[in-house]
PDB file of C-alpha atoms in Angstrom:
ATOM      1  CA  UNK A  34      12.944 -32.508 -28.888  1.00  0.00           C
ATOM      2  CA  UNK A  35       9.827 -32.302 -26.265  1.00  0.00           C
ATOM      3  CA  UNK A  36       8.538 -28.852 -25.757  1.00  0.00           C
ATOM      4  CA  UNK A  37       5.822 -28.020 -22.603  1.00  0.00           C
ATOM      5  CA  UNK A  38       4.617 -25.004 -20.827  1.00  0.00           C
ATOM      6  CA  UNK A  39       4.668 -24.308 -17.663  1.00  0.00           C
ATOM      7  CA  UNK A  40       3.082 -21.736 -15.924  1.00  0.00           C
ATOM      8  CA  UNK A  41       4.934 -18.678 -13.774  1.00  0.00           C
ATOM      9  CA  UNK A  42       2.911 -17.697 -10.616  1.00  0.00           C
ATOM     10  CA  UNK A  43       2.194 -14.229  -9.694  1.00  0.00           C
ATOM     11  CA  UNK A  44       3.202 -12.541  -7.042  1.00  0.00           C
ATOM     12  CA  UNK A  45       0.784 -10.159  -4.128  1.00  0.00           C
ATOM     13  CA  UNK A  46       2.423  -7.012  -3.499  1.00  0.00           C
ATOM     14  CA  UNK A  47       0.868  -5.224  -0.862  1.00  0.00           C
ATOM     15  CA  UNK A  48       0.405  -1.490   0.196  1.00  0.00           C
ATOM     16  CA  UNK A  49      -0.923   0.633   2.930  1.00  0.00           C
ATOM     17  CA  UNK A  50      -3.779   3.205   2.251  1.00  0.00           C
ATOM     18  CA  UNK A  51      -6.194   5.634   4.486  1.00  0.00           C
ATOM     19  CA  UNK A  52      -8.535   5.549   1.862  1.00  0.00           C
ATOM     20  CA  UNK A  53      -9.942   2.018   3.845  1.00  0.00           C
ATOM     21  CA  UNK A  54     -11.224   1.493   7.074  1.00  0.00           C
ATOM     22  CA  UNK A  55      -8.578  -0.343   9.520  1.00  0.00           C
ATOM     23  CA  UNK A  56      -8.295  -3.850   9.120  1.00  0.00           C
ATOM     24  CA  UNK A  57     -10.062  -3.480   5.469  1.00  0.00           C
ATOM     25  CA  UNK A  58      -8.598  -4.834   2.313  1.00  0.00           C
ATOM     26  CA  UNK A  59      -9.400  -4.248  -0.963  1.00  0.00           C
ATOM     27  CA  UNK A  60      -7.678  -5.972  -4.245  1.00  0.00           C
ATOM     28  CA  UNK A  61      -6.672  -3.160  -6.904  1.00  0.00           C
ATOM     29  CA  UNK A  62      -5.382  -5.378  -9.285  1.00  0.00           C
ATOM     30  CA  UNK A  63      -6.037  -9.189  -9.649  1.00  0.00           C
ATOM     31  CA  UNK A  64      -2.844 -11.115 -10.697  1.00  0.00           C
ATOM     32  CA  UNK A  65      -2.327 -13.508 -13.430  1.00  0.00           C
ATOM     33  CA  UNK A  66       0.389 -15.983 -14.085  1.00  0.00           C
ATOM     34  CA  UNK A  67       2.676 -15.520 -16.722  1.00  0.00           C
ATOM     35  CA  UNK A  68       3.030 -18.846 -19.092  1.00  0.00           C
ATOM     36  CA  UNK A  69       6.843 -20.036 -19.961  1.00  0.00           C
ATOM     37  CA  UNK A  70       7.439 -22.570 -23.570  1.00  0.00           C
ATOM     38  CA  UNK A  71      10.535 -25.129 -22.005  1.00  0.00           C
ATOM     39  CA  UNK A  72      12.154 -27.257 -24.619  1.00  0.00           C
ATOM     40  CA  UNK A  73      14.320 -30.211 -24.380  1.00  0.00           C
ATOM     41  CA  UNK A  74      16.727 -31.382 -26.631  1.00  0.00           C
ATOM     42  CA  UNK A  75      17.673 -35.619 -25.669  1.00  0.00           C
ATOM     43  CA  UNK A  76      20.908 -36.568 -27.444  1.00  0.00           C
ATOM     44  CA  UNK A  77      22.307 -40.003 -27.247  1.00  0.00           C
ATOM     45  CA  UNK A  78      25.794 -40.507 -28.241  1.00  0.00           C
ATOM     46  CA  UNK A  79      27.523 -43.942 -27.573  1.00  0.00           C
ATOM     47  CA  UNK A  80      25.425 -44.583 -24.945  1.00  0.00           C
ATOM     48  CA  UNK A  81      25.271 -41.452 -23.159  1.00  0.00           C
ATOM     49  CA  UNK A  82      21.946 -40.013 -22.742  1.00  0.00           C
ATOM     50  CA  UNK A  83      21.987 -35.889 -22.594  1.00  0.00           C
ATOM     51  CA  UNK A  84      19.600 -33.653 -22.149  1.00  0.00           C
ATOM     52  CA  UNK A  85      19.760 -29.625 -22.485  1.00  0.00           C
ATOM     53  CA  UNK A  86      16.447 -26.975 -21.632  1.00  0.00           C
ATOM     54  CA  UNK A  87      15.666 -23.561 -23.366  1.00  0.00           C
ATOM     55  CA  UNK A  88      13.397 -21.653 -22.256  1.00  0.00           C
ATOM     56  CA  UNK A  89      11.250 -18.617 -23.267  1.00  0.00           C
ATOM     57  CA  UNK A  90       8.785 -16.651 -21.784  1.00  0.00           C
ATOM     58  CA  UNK A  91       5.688 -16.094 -23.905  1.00  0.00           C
ATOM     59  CA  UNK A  92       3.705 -13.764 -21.239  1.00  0.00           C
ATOM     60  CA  UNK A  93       5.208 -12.673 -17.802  1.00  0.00           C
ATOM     61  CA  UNK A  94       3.243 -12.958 -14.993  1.00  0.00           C
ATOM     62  CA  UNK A  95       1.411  -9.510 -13.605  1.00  0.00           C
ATOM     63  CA  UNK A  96       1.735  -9.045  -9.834  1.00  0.00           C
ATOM     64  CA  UNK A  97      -1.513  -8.993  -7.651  1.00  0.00           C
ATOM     65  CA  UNK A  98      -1.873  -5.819  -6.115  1.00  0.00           C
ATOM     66  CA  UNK A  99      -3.685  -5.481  -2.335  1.00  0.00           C
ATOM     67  CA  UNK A 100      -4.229  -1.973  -0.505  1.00  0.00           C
ATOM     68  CA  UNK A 101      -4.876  -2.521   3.510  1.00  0.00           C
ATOM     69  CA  UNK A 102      -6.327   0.136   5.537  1.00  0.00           C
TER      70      UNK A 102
END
């Protein structure tokens, strides 16, 4: 078995407020990716070379979070 992790990106969600000047932005929440463990299992039977992937997700990612006046 190899095992890795990969990293889930964040997304920017974005809302309007009055609170800021027109054409302002201002971040209310920074995002951060989330981090996945992958594992693969190789087999090799007569010849045949398969290979399967699990997954699990060891922190999801937290969405960025931008106000625009």
């Amino acid at each position: 078995t190899e095992q890795e992790t990969v990293a889930l990106p964040f997304q920017t969600k974005t809302g309007l407020t009055h609170r800021l000047r027109f054409g302002q932005k201002k971040t209310v929440r920074a995002g951060k990716p989330g981090l996945k463990t992958v594992t693969y299992r190789v087999v090799t039977k007569n010849g045949e070379t398969t290979r399967t992937q699990t997954g699990v997700t060891v922190r999801k990612p937290v969405d960025a979070v931008v106000m625009t006046g």
